[in-house]
Short mmCIF file of C-alpha atoms in Angstrom, two decimals:
data_model
loop_
_atom_site.label_atom_id
_atom_site.label_comp_id
_atom_site.label_asym_id
_atom_site.label_seq_id
_atom_site.Cartn_x
_atom_site.Cartn_y
_atom_site.Cartn_z
CA MET A 23 138.99 68.43 152.72
CA ALA A 24 136.67 66.80 150.17
CA LYS A 25 138.19 66.12 146.77
CA SER A 26 136.74 67.77 143.68
CA PRO A 27 134.45 65.56 141.54
CA GLU A 28 137.25 65.45 138.96
CA LEU A 29 139.75 63.96 141.39
CA GLU A 30 137.77 61.77 143.79
CA HIS A 31 137.97 58.67 141.54
CA PRO A 32 140.72 57.36 139.20
CA ASN A 33 138.81 57.34 135.88
CA LYS A 34 138.20 60.65 134.14
CA SER A 35 134.64 61.17 132.96
CA PHE A 36 132.65 63.86 131.21
CA GLY A 37 129.00 64.83 131.25
CA TRP A 38 126.53 67.67 131.57
CA ALA A 39 125.52 68.85 135.05
CA ALA A 40 123.25 71.37 136.74
CA ARG A 41 125.12 73.57 139.22
CA ASP A 42 122.18 75.25 141.00
CA THR A 43 118.38 75.52 141.16
CA SER A 44 118.22 77.31 137.80
CA GLY A 45 118.45 73.75 136.47
CA LEU A 46 120.64 74.88 133.59
CA LEU A 47 122.88 72.04 132.39
CA SER A 48 126.41 72.61 131.05
CA PRO A 49 129.60 70.58 130.37
CA PHE A 50 131.18 69.08 133.48
CA ASN A 51 134.37 67.12 134.10
CA PHE A 52 134.19 64.53 136.88
CA SER A 53 135.46 61.01 137.60
CA ARG A 54 134.12 57.47 137.93
CA ARG A 55 135.38 54.78 140.27
CA ALA A 56 137.67 52.03 138.99
CA THR A 57 135.85 48.84 137.99
CA GLY A 58 135.45 46.84 141.21
CA GLU A 59 135.35 43.03 141.29
CA LYS A 60 131.55 42.97 140.92
CA ASP A 61 131.29 46.08 138.75
CA VAL A 62 130.31 46.50 135.12
CA THR A 63 131.67 49.56 133.28
CA PHE A 64 130.01 50.60 130.05
CA LYS A 65 130.20 53.30 127.42
CA VAL A 66 126.93 55.23 127.48
CA LEU A 67 125.29 55.46 124.04
CA PHE A 68 121.81 56.80 124.87
CA CYS A 69 120.05 58.26 127.91
CA GLY A 70 116.34 59.07 128.19
CA ILE A 71 115.09 62.27 129.81
CA CYS A 72 112.59 61.48 132.56
CA HIS A 73 110.23 64.07 134.07
CA SER A 74 111.95 63.47 137.41
CA ASP A 75 115.21 64.77 135.86
CA LEU A 76 113.43 68.10 135.43
CA HIS A 77 112.29 68.11 139.09
CA MET A 78 115.78 67.17 140.28
CA VAL A 79 117.83 69.72 138.31
CA LYS A 80 115.64 72.45 139.84
CA ASN A 81 115.56 70.87 143.32
CA GLU A 82 111.75 70.85 143.28
CA TRP A 83 111.68 67.84 145.61
CA GLY A 84 114.19 69.42 148.01
CA SER A 85 116.72 66.57 147.87
CA SER A 86 119.10 67.60 145.06
CA ILE A 87 122.86 67.74 145.60
CA TYR A 88 124.84 69.95 143.20
CA PRO A 89 126.63 69.55 140.87
CA LEU A 90 123.97 67.14 139.61
CA ILE A 91 124.25 64.92 136.52
CA PRO A 92 120.75 63.57 135.81
CA GLY A 93 119.74 60.50 133.82
CA HIS A 94 118.44 57.08 134.88
CA GLU A 95 117.39 55.57 131.56
CA ILE A 96 120.91 54.66 130.55
CA VAL A 97 121.98 52.18 127.86
CA GLY A 98 125.30 51.31 126.25
CA VAL A 99 127.94 48.68 125.61
CA VAL A 100 130.13 47.00 128.25
CA THR A 101 133.83 48.00 128.12
CA GLU A 102 135.12 46.30 131.28
CA VAL A 103 133.91 43.81 133.90
CA GLY A 104 135.23 43.00 137.36
CA SER A 105 136.86 39.66 138.21
CA LYS A 106 133.76 38.32 139.99
CA VAL A 107 131.15 39.47 137.46
CA GLN A 108 129.16 36.47 136.21
CA LYS A 109 126.32 37.82 134.10
CA PHE A 110 128.06 40.16 131.66
CA LYS A 111 131.06 40.34 129.36
CA VAL A 112 132.75 43.05 127.28
CA GLY A 113 130.63 43.94 124.25
CA ASP A 114 127.24 43.15 125.86
CA LYS A 115 124.38 45.62 125.47
CA VAL A 116 123.26 46.74 128.92
CA GLY A 117 121.26 49.32 130.80
CA VAL A 118 120.97 50.94 134.23
CA GLY A 119 117.69 52.35 135.53
CA CYS A 120 116.73 54.29 138.64
CA MET A 121 118.91 52.58 141.25
CA VAL A 122 122.50 51.46 141.72
CA GLY A 123 122.51 50.20 145.31
CA ALA A 124 120.51 48.59 148.15
CA CYS A 125 121.24 46.86 151.48
CA HIS A 126 120.74 43.28 150.12
CA SER A 127 119.68 42.08 153.57
CA CYS A 128 116.20 43.47 154.36
CA ASP A 129 112.87 41.75 153.61
CA ASN A 130 112.39 43.86 150.48
CA CYS A 131 115.80 42.93 149.08
CA ASP A 132 115.22 39.25 149.95
CA ASN A 133 111.98 39.40 147.91
CA HIS A 134 113.52 41.07 144.83
CA LEU A 135 112.00 44.41 145.81
CA GLU A 136 115.21 46.44 146.00
CA ASN A 137 113.18 49.44 144.81
CA TYR A 138 111.48 49.50 148.24
CA CYS A 139 114.67 48.97 150.28
CA PRO A 140 115.01 51.76 152.89
CA LYS A 141 118.69 52.03 151.89
CA MET A 142 118.10 52.02 148.13
CA ILE A 143 120.67 54.22 146.35
CA LEU A 144 119.44 56.30 143.42
CA THR A 145 121.43 56.36 140.19
CA TYR A 146 122.12 60.07 140.55
CA GLY A 147 122.05 62.70 143.25
CA ALA A 148 122.50 60.21 146.09
CA LYS A 149 125.34 59.06 148.36
CA TYR A 150 127.01 55.81 147.35
CA TYR A 151 128.44 53.28 149.85
CA ASP A 152 131.83 55.03 149.73
CA GLY A 153 130.31 58.42 150.59
CA THR A 154 130.72 59.92 147.11
CA ILE A 155 127.79 61.33 145.14
CA THR A 156 126.23 59.26 142.35
CA TYR A 157 126.16 60.76 138.86
CA GLY A 158 123.66 59.79 136.17
CA GLY A 159 123.61 59.01 132.48
CA TYR A 160 124.04 62.42 130.87
CA SER A 161 127.67 61.32 130.77
CA ASP A 162 130.12 59.26 128.70
CA THR A 163 130.62 56.27 131.01
CA MET A 164 128.76 54.40 133.73
CA VAL A 165 129.97 52.03 136.45
CA SER A 166 127.50 49.87 138.37
CA ASP A 167 127.41 46.75 140.50
CA GLU A 168 126.28 43.97 138.15
CA HIS A 169 123.20 43.35 140.31
CA PHE A 170 121.75 46.66 139.09
CA VAL A 171 122.62 46.16 135.42
CA VAL A 172 119.99 44.94 132.96
CA ARG A 173 120.78 42.93 129.83
CA ILE A 174 119.28 44.51 126.70
CA PRO A 175 118.15 41.86 124.18
CA ASP A 176 119.67 42.20 120.70
CA ASN A 177 116.35 42.91 118.97
CA LEU A 178 115.48 45.84 121.26
CA PRO A 179 116.82 49.13 119.81
CA LEU A 180 118.96 50.94 122.39
CA ASP A 181 117.56 54.42 121.76
CA ALA A 182 113.85 53.53 121.94
CA GLY A 183 114.50 50.89 124.61
CA ALA A 184 116.23 53.27 127.05
CA PRO A 185 113.04 54.88 128.47
CA LEU A 186 111.71 51.45 129.43
CA LEU A 187 114.27 51.38 132.28
CA CYS A 188 112.14 53.94 134.11
CA ALA A 189 108.87 54.60 132.26
CA GLY A 190 108.49 50.95 131.22
CA ILE A 191 109.00 49.31 134.60
CA THR A 192 106.90 52.03 136.31
CA VAL A 193 103.78 50.85 134.43
CA TYR A 194 104.65 47.16 133.91
CA SER A 195 105.09 46.46 137.63
CA PRO A 196 101.61 47.65 138.78
CA LEU A 197 99.87 45.90 135.86
CA ARG A 198 101.47 42.65 137.07
CA PHE A 199 101.25 43.18 140.85
CA TYR A 200 97.63 44.36 140.93
CA GLY A 201 96.54 41.56 138.59
CA LEU A 202 95.54 43.91 135.78
CA ASP A 203 97.34 41.75 133.22
CA LYS A 204 94.67 39.13 132.46
CA PRO A 205 93.34 38.89 128.89
CA GLY A 206 89.81 40.30 128.61
CA MET A 207 90.17 42.70 131.53
CA HIS A 208 89.35 46.39 131.00
CA VAL A 209 92.01 48.85 132.16
CA GLY A 210 92.04 52.64 131.94
CA VAL A 211 95.25 54.63 131.44
CA VAL A 212 95.11 58.24 132.66
CA GLY A 213 97.43 60.61 130.79
CA LEU A 214 99.04 59.94 127.44
CA GLY A 215 102.62 61.05 128.10
CA GLY A 216 105.95 59.30 128.65
CA LEU A 217 104.43 56.77 131.07
CA GLY A 218 100.94 56.55 129.62
CA HIS A 219 101.86 55.69 126.05
CA VAL A 220 104.07 52.82 127.25
CA ALA A 221 101.33 51.62 129.62
CA VAL A 222 98.94 51.28 126.66
CA LYS A 223 101.51 49.18 124.76
CA PHE A 224 102.23 46.84 127.69
CA ALA A 225 98.55 46.39 128.59
CA LYS A 226 97.63 45.62 124.97
CA ALA A 227 100.47 43.07 124.74
CA MET A 228 99.04 41.39 127.87
CA GLY A 229 95.68 41.00 126.11
CA VAL A 230 93.90 43.70 128.08
CA THR A 231 91.18 46.02 126.72
CA VAL A 232 92.51 49.57 127.12
CA THR A 233 90.74 52.91 127.43
CA VAL A 234 92.88 56.05 127.37
CA ILE A 235 91.53 58.74 129.73
CA SER A 236 92.72 62.23 128.83
CA THR A 237 91.76 65.89 129.26
CA SER A 238 92.62 66.66 125.61
CA PRO A 239 90.26 65.39 122.88
CA ASN A 240 92.96 66.01 120.26
CA LYS A 241 94.85 62.92 121.49
CA LYS A 242 92.04 60.56 120.46
CA LYS A 243 93.36 59.69 116.99
CA GLU A 244 96.85 59.12 118.37
CA ALA A 245 95.57 56.84 121.15
CA LEU A 246 93.34 54.71 118.94
CA GLU A 247 95.17 54.59 115.61
CA HIS A 248 98.81 54.84 116.58
CA LEU A 249 98.98 53.24 120.03
CA GLY A 250 96.19 50.71 119.53
CA ALA A 251 93.96 51.64 122.48
CA ASP A 252 90.41 50.25 122.25
CA SER A 253 88.61 53.41 123.31
CA PHE A 254 89.19 57.02 124.36
CA LEU A 255 87.51 58.95 127.14
CA VAL A 256 87.67 62.73 127.58
CA SER A 257 87.71 63.14 131.36
CA LYS A 258 86.13 66.60 131.21
CA ASP A 259 83.13 65.32 129.23
CA GLN A 260 80.45 64.46 131.80
CA ASP A 261 78.40 62.40 129.35
CA GLN A 262 81.35 60.22 128.37
CA VAL A 263 82.37 59.72 132.00
CA GLN A 264 78.78 58.88 132.99
CA ALA A 265 78.46 56.34 130.17
CA ALA A 266 81.62 54.54 131.32
CA GLN A 267 80.69 54.34 135.05
CA GLY A 268 81.56 51.00 136.66
CA THR A 269 83.17 49.47 133.55
CA MET A 270 86.88 49.20 134.43
CA ASP A 271 88.75 46.52 136.39
CA GLY A 272 91.60 48.91 137.05
CA ILE A 273 93.12 52.26 136.19
CA ILE A 274 96.80 53.20 135.92
CA ASP A 275 97.02 56.93 136.74
CA THR A 276 100.22 58.43 135.30
CA VAL A 277 99.38 62.11 135.87
CA SER A 278 101.84 64.18 137.92
CA ALA A 279 99.64 67.29 138.23
CA GLN A 280 96.68 68.14 140.47
CA HIS A 281 93.58 66.30 139.25
CA PRO A 282 90.30 65.00 140.74
CA LEU A 283 90.15 61.32 141.75
CA LEU A 284 86.36 61.12 142.20
CA PRO A 285 85.54 60.66 138.49
CA LEU A 286 88.23 57.96 138.19
CA ILE A 287 86.94 56.01 141.19
CA GLY A 288 83.49 56.15 139.58
CA LEU A 289 84.79 54.43 136.44
CA LEU A 290 85.86 51.36 138.43
CA LYS A 291 83.82 48.19 138.79
CA THR A 292 83.11 46.85 142.28
CA GLN A 293 86.53 45.83 143.72
CA GLY A 294 88.29 47.81 141.01
CA LYS A 295 91.76 49.25 141.59
CA LEU A 296 93.03 52.77 141.00
CA VAL A 297 96.84 52.70 140.94
CA MET A 298 98.88 55.90 141.18
CA VAL A 299 102.25 56.00 139.42
CA GLY A 300 102.45 59.75 138.79
CA ALA A 301 103.76 61.94 141.61
CA PRO A 302 101.84 65.22 142.04
CA GLU A 303 103.74 67.77 144.13
CA LYS A 304 100.71 68.58 146.30
CA PRO A 305 98.37 66.10 148.04
CA LEU A 306 95.29 65.06 146.08
CA GLU A 307 91.79 65.09 147.58
CA LEU A 308 90.58 61.57 148.31
CA PRO A 309 86.82 61.04 148.57
CA VAL A 310 86.44 57.95 150.78
CA PHE A 311 82.72 57.20 150.36
CA PRO A 312 83.01 55.92 146.76
CA LEU A 313 85.82 53.57 147.91
CA LEU A 314 83.61 52.13 150.62
CA MET A 315 80.59 51.70 148.38
CA GLY A 316 82.36 49.44 145.93
CA ARG A 317 85.12 47.88 148.04
CA LYS A 318 87.51 49.73 145.73
CA LEU A 319 91.24 50.00 146.17
CA LEU A 320 93.56 52.98 145.82
CA GLY A 321 97.19 51.87 145.52
CA GLY A 322 100.58 53.04 144.42
CA SER A 323 103.67 51.66 142.74
CA CYS A 324 107.24 52.84 142.24
CA ILE A 325 109.48 51.37 139.51
CA GLY A 326 110.29 47.69 140.17
CA GLY A 327 112.95 45.34 141.51
CA MET A 328 115.86 44.16 139.35
CA LYS A 329 114.40 40.72 138.63
CA GLU A 330 111.14 42.27 137.43
CA THR A 331 112.96 44.98 135.45
CA GLN A 332 114.81 42.31 133.48
CA GLU A 333 111.52 40.44 133.01
CA MET A 334 109.92 43.66 131.68
CA ILE A 335 112.77 44.29 129.21
CA ASP A 336 112.56 40.70 127.95
CA PHE A 337 108.76 41.02 127.59
CA ALA A 338 109.21 44.29 125.67
CA ALA A 339 111.71 42.67 123.31
CA LYS A 340 109.40 39.69 122.74
CA HIS A 341 106.41 41.92 121.92
CA ASN A 342 108.35 44.67 120.10
CA ILE A 343 107.45 47.30 122.69
CA THR A 344 109.53 50.49 122.59
CA ALA A 345 108.97 54.08 123.66
CA ASP A 346 108.05 56.69 121.04
CA ILE A 347 111.07 58.96 121.13
CA GLU A 348 112.66 62.13 119.82
CA VAL A 349 116.44 61.69 119.69
CA ILE A 350 118.39 64.86 120.49
CA PRO A 351 122.04 65.96 120.75
CA ILE A 352 123.37 66.79 124.22
CA ASP A 353 123.65 70.51 123.47
CA TYR A 354 119.85 70.61 122.93
CA VAL A 355 119.19 69.32 126.45
CA ASN A 356 118.22 72.66 128.04
CA THR A 357 115.71 73.35 125.25
CA ALA A 358 114.38 69.81 125.69
CA MET A 359 113.83 70.51 129.41
CA GLU A 360 111.83 73.66 128.54
CA ARG A 361 109.74 71.68 126.06
CA LEU A 362 109.23 68.88 128.60
CA LEU A 363 107.84 71.44 131.03
CA LYS A 364 105.23 72.32 128.38
CA THR A 365 104.65 68.61 127.59
CA ASP A 366 105.83 69.37 124.06
CA VAL A 367 107.27 65.92 123.29
CA ARG A 368 105.91 62.70 121.80
CA TYR A 369 106.65 61.02 124.14
CA ARG A 370 110.19 60.82 125.42
CA PHE A 371 113.39 62.71 124.67
CA VAL A 372 116.45 60.48 124.35
CA ILE A 373 119.94 62.00 124.26
CA ASP A 374 122.33 60.57 121.68
CA ILE A 375 125.25 60.47 124.10
CA GLY A 376 127.50 58.28 121.94
CA ASN A 377 127.56 60.63 118.97
CA THR A 378 127.10 64.08 120.50
CA LEU A 379 128.74 64.18 123.95
CA LYS A 380 132.27 65.42 123.29
CA SER A 381 134.71 66.30 126.06
CA SER A 382 136.18 69.78 125.87
CA ASN A 383 139.47 68.45 127.24
#
């Protein structure tokens, strides 16, 4: 018979979990594995709330395993390291993002693309090597193989740095891979949410000219004055869209809802690239003719490998890039999920785990 989550590992842990598709989170006692020889154990101080947490607690992608502790933007301070750990020591500031395991032997793993490994293990809601379920960062402690742990530079604040472990790498990786990181290039960012606002900051730090593309005109001041975008385009305004035809080298599309691709393809120069990083639940309509007529590319990207994730965090620290956050206590998390559903957050909720997560034991 399977052991209860509280008893399957030696170290008692505490977090907040969803028990069913209602997605309602509540206090939950469970256990973490003992620190293995290559493991890093850390006290969780902050954890960002990603839009995928909302999908997962409600099983909207059909893969959730309950009880489910979400959270893959996890930062804290190391409390214990295994005997063979080389990169970290007690007291270091560290983070864990979207994955905690991979096969380490396929082509993807050999090329530092663990995020595309067919056996990649997600930080929560997945089966670990030992057959137990992984639990995320809405909890007091975290244990991870050191390979999947990121060092957080001292000058990067932990609370506002946490969302970079998912949102940050999700936009940094395609900017680099698709060559949209050259000074003087013109890149569009579709959607000014958790991903979009960070994409603007990274692109600007790379020396790129940035246009924010949004359905809501009321975000113009925010985009230009606060985030430093060069221009703002209302995607529903035909005149604005027409005036910007064929002006962009690339577009990072962060939108997770149904939306038309035709106007976006039209904004691209010949050989321009439209890169999808949002994940709409239903298939989008793809008009092929405009791709053919300009040798344009439609691509995708999903987080990044561990080497690139560390590179992204170091770049963020060097250029003072952080997420714009609203810090909340753990007992506000269900309200935060409701607000996230209505996109009522600028731009990322971060749970103050260290100060507000208290075990009822």
